[in-house]
Each structure stands twice: as C-alpha cells, then as structure tokens.
mmCIF file of C-alpha atoms in Angstrom:
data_model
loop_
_atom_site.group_PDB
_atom_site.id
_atom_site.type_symbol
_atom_site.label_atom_id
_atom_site.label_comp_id
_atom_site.label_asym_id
_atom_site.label_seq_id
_atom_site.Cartn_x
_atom_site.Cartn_y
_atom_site.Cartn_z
ATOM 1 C CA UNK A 1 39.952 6.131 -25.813
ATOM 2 C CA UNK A 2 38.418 9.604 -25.473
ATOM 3 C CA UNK A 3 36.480 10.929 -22.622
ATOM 4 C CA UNK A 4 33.307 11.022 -24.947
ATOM 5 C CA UNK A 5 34.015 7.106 -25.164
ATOM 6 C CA UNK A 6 34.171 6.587 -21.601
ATOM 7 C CA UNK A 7 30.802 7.960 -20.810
ATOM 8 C CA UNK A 8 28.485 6.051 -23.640
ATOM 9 C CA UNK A 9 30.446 3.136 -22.126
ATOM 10 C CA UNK A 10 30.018 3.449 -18.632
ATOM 11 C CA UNK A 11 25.854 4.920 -19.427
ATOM 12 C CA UNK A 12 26.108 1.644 -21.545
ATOM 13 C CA UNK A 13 26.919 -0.524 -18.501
ATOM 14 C CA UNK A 14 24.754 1.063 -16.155
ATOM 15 C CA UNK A 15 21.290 1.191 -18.383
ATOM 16 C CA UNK A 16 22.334 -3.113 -19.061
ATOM 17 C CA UNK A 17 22.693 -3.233 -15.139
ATOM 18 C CA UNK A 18 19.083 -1.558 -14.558
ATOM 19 C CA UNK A 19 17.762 -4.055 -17.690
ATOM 20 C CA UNK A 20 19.172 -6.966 -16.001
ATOM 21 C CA UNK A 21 17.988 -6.161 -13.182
ATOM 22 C CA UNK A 22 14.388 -6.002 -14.025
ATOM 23 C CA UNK A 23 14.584 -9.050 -16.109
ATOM 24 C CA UNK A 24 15.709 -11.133 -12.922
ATOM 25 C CA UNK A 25 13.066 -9.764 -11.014
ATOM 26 C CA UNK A 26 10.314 -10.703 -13.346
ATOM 27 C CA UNK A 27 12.468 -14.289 -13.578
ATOM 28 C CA UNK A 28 12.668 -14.709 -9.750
ATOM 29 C CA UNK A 29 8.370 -13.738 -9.104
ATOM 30 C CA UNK A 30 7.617 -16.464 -12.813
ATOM 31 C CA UNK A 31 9.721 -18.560 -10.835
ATOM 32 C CA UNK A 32 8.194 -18.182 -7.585
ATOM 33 C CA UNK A 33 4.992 -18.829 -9.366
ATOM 34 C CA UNK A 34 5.678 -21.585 -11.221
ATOM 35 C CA UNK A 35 6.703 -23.088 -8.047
ATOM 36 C CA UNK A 36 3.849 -22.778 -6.571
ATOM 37 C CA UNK A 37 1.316 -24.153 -9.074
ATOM 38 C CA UNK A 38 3.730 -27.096 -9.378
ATOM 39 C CA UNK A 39 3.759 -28.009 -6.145
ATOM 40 C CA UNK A 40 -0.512 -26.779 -5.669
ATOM 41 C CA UNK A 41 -1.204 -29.078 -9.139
ATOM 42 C CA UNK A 42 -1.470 -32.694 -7.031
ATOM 43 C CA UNK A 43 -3.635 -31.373 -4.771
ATOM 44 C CA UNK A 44 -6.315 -30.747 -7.255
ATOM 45 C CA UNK A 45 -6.227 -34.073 -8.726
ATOM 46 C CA UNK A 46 -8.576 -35.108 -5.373
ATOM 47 C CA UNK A 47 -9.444 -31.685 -5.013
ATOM 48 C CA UNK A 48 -12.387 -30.140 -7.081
ATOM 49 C CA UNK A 49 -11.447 -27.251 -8.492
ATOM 50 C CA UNK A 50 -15.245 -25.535 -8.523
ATOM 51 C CA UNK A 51 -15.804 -26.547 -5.064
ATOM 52 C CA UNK A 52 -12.639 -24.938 -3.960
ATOM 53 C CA UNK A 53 -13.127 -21.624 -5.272
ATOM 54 C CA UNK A 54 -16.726 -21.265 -4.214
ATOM 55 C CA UNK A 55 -16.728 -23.616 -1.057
ATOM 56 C CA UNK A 56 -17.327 -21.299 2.431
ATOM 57 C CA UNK A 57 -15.960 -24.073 4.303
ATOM 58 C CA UNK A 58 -12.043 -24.407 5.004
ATOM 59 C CA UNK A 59 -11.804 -27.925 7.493
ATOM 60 C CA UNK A 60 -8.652 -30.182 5.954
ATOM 61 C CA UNK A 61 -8.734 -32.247 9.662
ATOM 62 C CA UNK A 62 -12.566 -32.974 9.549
ATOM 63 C CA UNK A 63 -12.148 -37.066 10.318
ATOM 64 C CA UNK A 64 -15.213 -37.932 8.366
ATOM 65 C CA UNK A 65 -14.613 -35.933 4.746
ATOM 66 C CA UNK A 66 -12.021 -33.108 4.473
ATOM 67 C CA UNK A 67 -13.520 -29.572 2.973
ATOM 68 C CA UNK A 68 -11.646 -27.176 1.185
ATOM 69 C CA UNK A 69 -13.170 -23.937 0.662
ATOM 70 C CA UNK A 70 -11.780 -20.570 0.360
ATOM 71 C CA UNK A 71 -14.792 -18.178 -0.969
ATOM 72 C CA UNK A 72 -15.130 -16.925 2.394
ATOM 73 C CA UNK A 73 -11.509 -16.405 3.152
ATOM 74 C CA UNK A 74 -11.271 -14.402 -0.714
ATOM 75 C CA UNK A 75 -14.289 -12.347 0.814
ATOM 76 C CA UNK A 76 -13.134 -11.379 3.888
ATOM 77 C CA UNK A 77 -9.647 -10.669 2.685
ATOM 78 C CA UNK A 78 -11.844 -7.964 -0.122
ATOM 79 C CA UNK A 79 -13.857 -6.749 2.236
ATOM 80 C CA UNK A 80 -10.653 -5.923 5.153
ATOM 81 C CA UNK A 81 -9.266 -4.252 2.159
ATOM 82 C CA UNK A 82 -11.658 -1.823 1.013
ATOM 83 C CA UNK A 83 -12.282 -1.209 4.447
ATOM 84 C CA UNK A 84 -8.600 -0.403 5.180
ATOM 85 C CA UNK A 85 -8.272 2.029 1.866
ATOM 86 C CA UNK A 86 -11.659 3.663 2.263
ATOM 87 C CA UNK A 87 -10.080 4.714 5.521
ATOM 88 C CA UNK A 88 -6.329 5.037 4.755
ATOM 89 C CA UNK A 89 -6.286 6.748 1.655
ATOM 90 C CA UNK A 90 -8.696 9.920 2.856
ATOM 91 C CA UNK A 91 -6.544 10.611 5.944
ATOM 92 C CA UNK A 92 -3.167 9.719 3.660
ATOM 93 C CA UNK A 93 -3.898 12.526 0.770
ATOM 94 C CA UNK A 94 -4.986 14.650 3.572
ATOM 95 C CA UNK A 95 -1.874 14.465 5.758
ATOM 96 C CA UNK A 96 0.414 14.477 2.610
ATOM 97 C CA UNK A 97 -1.220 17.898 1.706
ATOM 98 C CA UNK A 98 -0.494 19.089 5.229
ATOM 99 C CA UNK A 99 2.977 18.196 4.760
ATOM 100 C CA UNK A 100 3.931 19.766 1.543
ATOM 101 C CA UNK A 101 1.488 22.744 1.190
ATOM 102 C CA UNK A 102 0.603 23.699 4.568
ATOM 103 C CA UNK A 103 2.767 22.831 7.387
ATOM 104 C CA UNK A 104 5.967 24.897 8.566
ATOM 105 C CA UNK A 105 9.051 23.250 7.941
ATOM 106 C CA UNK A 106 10.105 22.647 11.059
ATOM 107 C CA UNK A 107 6.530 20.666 11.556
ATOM 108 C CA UNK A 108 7.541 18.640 8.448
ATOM 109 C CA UNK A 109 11.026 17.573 9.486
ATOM 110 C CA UNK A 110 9.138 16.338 12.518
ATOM 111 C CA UNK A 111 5.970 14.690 11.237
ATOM 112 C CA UNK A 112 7.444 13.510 8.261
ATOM 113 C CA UNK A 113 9.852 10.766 10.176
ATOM 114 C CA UNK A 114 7.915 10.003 12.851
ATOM 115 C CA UNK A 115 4.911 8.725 9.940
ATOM 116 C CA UNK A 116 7.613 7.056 8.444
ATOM 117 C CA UNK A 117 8.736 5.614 11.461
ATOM 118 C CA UNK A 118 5.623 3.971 11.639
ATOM 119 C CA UNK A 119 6.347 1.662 8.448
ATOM 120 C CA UNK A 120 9.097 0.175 10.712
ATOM 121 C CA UNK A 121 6.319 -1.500 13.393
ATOM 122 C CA UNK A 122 5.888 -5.178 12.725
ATOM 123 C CA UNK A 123 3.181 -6.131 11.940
ATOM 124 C CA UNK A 124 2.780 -8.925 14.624
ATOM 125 C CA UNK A 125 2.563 -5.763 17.305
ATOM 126 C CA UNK A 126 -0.331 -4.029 15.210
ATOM 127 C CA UNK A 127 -2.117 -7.175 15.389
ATOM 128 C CA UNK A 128 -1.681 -7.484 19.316
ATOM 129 C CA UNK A 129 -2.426 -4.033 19.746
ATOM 130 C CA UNK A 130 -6.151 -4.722 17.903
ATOM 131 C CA UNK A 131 -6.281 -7.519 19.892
ATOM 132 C CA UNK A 132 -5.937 -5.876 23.032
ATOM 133 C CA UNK A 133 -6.940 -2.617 22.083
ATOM 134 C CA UNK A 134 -9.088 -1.895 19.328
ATOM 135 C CA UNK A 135 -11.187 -5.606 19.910
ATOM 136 C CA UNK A 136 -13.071 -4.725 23.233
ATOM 137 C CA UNK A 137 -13.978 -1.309 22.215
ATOM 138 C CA UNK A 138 -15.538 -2.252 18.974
ATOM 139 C CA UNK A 139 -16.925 -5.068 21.333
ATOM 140 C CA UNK A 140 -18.050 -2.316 23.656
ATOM 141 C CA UNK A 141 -18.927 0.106 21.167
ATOM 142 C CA UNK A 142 -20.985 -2.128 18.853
ATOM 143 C CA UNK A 143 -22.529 -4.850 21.942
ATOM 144 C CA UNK A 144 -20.655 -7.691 20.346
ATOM 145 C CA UNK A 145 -19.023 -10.715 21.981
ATOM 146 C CA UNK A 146 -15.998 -9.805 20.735
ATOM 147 C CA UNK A 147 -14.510 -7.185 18.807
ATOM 148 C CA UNK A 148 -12.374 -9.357 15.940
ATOM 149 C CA UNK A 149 -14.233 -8.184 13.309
ATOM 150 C CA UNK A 150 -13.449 -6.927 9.691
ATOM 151 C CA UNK A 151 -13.569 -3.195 11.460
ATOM 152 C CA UNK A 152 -10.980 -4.283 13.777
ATOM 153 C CA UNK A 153 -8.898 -5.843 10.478
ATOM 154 C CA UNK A 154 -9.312 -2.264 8.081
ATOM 155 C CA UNK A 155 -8.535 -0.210 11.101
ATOM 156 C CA UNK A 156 -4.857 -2.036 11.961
ATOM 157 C CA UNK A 157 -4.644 -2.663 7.929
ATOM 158 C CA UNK A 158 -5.318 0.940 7.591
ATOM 159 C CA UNK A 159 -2.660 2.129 9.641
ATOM 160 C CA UNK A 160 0.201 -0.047 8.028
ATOM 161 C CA UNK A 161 -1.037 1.428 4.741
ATOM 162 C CA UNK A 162 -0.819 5.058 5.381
ATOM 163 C CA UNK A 163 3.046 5.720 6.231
ATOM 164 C CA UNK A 164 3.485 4.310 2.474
ATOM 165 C CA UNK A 165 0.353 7.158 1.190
ATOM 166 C CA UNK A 166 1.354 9.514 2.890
ATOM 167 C CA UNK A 167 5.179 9.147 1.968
ATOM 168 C CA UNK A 168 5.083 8.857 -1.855
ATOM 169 C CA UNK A 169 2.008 11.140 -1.881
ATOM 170 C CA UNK A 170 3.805 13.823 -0.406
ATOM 171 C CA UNK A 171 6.491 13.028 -2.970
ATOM 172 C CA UNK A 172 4.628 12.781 -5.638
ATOM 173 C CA UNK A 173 2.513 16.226 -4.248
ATOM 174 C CA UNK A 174 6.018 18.084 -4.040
ATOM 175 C CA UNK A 175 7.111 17.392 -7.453
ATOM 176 C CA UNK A 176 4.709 19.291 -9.218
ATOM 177 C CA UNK A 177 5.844 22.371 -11.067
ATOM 178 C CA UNK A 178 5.931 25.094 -9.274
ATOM 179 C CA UNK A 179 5.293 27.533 -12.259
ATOM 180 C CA UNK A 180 1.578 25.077 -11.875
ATOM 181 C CA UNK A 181 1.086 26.825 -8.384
ATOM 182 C CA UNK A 182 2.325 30.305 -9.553
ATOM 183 C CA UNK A 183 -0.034 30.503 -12.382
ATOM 184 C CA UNK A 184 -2.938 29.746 -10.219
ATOM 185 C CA UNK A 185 -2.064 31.858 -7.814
ATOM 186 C CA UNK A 186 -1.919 34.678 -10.525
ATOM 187 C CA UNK A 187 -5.078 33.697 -11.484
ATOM 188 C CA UNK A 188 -6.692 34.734 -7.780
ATOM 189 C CA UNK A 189 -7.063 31.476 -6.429
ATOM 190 C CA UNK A 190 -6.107 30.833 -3.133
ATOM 191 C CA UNK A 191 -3.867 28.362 -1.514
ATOM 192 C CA UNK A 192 -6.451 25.516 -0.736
ATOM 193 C CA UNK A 193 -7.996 26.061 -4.807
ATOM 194 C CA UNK A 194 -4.804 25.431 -5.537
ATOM 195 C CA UNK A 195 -4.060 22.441 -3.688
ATOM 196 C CA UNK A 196 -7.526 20.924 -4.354
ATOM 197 C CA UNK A 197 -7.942 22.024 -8.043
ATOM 198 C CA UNK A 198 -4.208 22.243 -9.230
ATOM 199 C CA UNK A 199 -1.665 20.108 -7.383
ATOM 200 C CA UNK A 200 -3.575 17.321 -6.411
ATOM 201 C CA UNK A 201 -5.243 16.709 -9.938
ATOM 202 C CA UNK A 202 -1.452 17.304 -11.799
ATOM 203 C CA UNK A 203 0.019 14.368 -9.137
ATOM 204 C CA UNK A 204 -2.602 11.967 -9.201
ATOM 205 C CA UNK A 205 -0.955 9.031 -10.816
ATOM 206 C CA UNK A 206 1.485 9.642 -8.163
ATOM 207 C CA UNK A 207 -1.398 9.306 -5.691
ATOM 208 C CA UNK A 208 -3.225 6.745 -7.137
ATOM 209 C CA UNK A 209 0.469 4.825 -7.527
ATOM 210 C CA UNK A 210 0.821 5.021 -3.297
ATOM 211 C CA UNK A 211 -2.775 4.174 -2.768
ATOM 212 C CA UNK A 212 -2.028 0.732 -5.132
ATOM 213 C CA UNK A 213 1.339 0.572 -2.966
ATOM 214 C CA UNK A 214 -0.526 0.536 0.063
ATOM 215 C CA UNK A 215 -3.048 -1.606 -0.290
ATOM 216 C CA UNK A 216 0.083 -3.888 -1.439
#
C-alpha cells in the first residue's frame, strides 16, 4: 500500500469521524426534543393550549383552579435579552477592536485572558452579585423598592455574554487579510477608517456569529 494510499485513507477516516460526529449531535438535541414533547404531551390534554401561551398568570398550587400561563415569563425572558445585547454587543465589538487593532501586545496577552477568564464565573455568583450589588443601586438610583428588575437581569446577562463577543470577535477581527488593511492604508486612510470601514465590515459574519453565540 503506497504512501499516497495511506493518506486518502486516513483523510477518509477522519472527514467520516467529523460526519459522524455531527450526525450524533443533531440525533442526541431530536432526541432531547422528542423527549420533551413526549413527556409535555399529557399535560395538555387538561391543559389549554391557547390559554397557556397567552395566559400572564403562572400559579400550578392555586387550591381553588390551577393557572398556567407563560406570556409573561416569554416577555420578560425577550425583553432581559435585548437588554443584555443592546448592551453587550457595543462594548464587545469595541473591546475586540482594542484588542486586535489597537492595543500593544503586551496589553493583549493581559486583557485577553483575564476577559476570558470571566467566561469561567458561574453563573450562580453573577446572580448574587446583582442581588447584592447591582439591586439596591438601581433601587437607589431609580427610587424603587427594590432593584430586581429587567435592568438588573441585561446588566448580569450582559456581562456573561461579552467574554464570548469579545473572544470570537477578536478572532474573527484578526483573520482578515492583511493585504485588506494594506490596501486601505495605501489608499490614505487612517487606522480607525480602516478598522471602522474595512475590517469590521469584511468580519461581520464573524461578529454577527459571536453576538448569536452570546445571546446563546
């Protein structure tokens, strides 16, 4: 068997592994899925389906007649989420510029890990820290009783969101051509005409990619 031979095979094996591979993971989340309307599908034999989707109130224990509405929770969870990417994904592009355009490297190899260190907090200590932190000065700030509001959720949502932006945007930011930079550059614009009008328009799927990522 020649060497030639060896390498389809073994570029053979490897592109069935990476096939496989993404046919079990569509399997496992049809699976997971199926699952989960299976076991959901009794319920709604004394559960409306109507008033479920558009009912505002969510009380399963009420002694007199249960209610099981989940508009309100499908709102809230919209609203904490356009919150948390109207504010994440501004400071995200913005600090993944920094990093590949503008800062020195030694600034990188520091800033870099440290945001990325961030994607490593759980998130049950984000949540105490809004409880404890951000709550009473949005309280204060805004003359509420309490500060649990869907500020408080985009804020800590916000910052969970952006060590994923800012990572892949970076990435995505730093593999653009550099002959893309070079031309435009030739052309007599400057560094930030560049940025703005060159690199971030040729890496925007990359961006837009890391902005679905982190609102995932």
């Amino acid at each position: 068997m020649t060497k030639r031979t060896l390498t389809n095979l073994r570029e053979s094996a490897i592109r069935s592994a990476f096939f496989a591979s993404g046919v079990l993971a569509v399997l496992v989340l049809v699976g997971i899925f199926a699952t989960l309307v299976g076991t959901a599908l009794p319920a709604f034999r004394e559960i409306d389906l109507g008033a479920f989707l558009t009912g505002k109130t969510w009380d399963p224990t009420s002694p007199e007649r249960a209610e099981y509405g989940i508009l309100s929770m499908i709102a809230s969870t919209l609203l904490v989420t356009a919150g948390a990417l109207v504010i994440a994904v501004p400071i995200g592009i913005a600090v993944a510029a920094y990093l590949s355009d503008v800062a020195h490297w030694r600034v990188r190899e520091i800033v870099k890990p440290v945001v990325e260190v961030l994607a490593a907090i759980p998130s049950v200590v984000i949540g105490f820290l809004g409880i404890v932190l951000f709550a009473p000065s949005i309280a204060k700030v805004f003359g509420l009783g309490h500060g649990l509001t869907a500020l408080n959720g985009s804020l800590l949502l916000a910052v969970m969101a952006l060590p994923t932006i800012i990572s892949i945007s970076e990435d995505s930011l730093r593999a653009v051509p550099a002959a893309y930079s070079e031309a435009s550059l030739a052309l007599g614009a400057s560094r930030w005409q560049t940025l703005l009008r060159v690199k971030v328009p040729a890496a925007l799927s990359g961006i837009i990619a890391a902005s679905m990522l982190g609102m995932g």
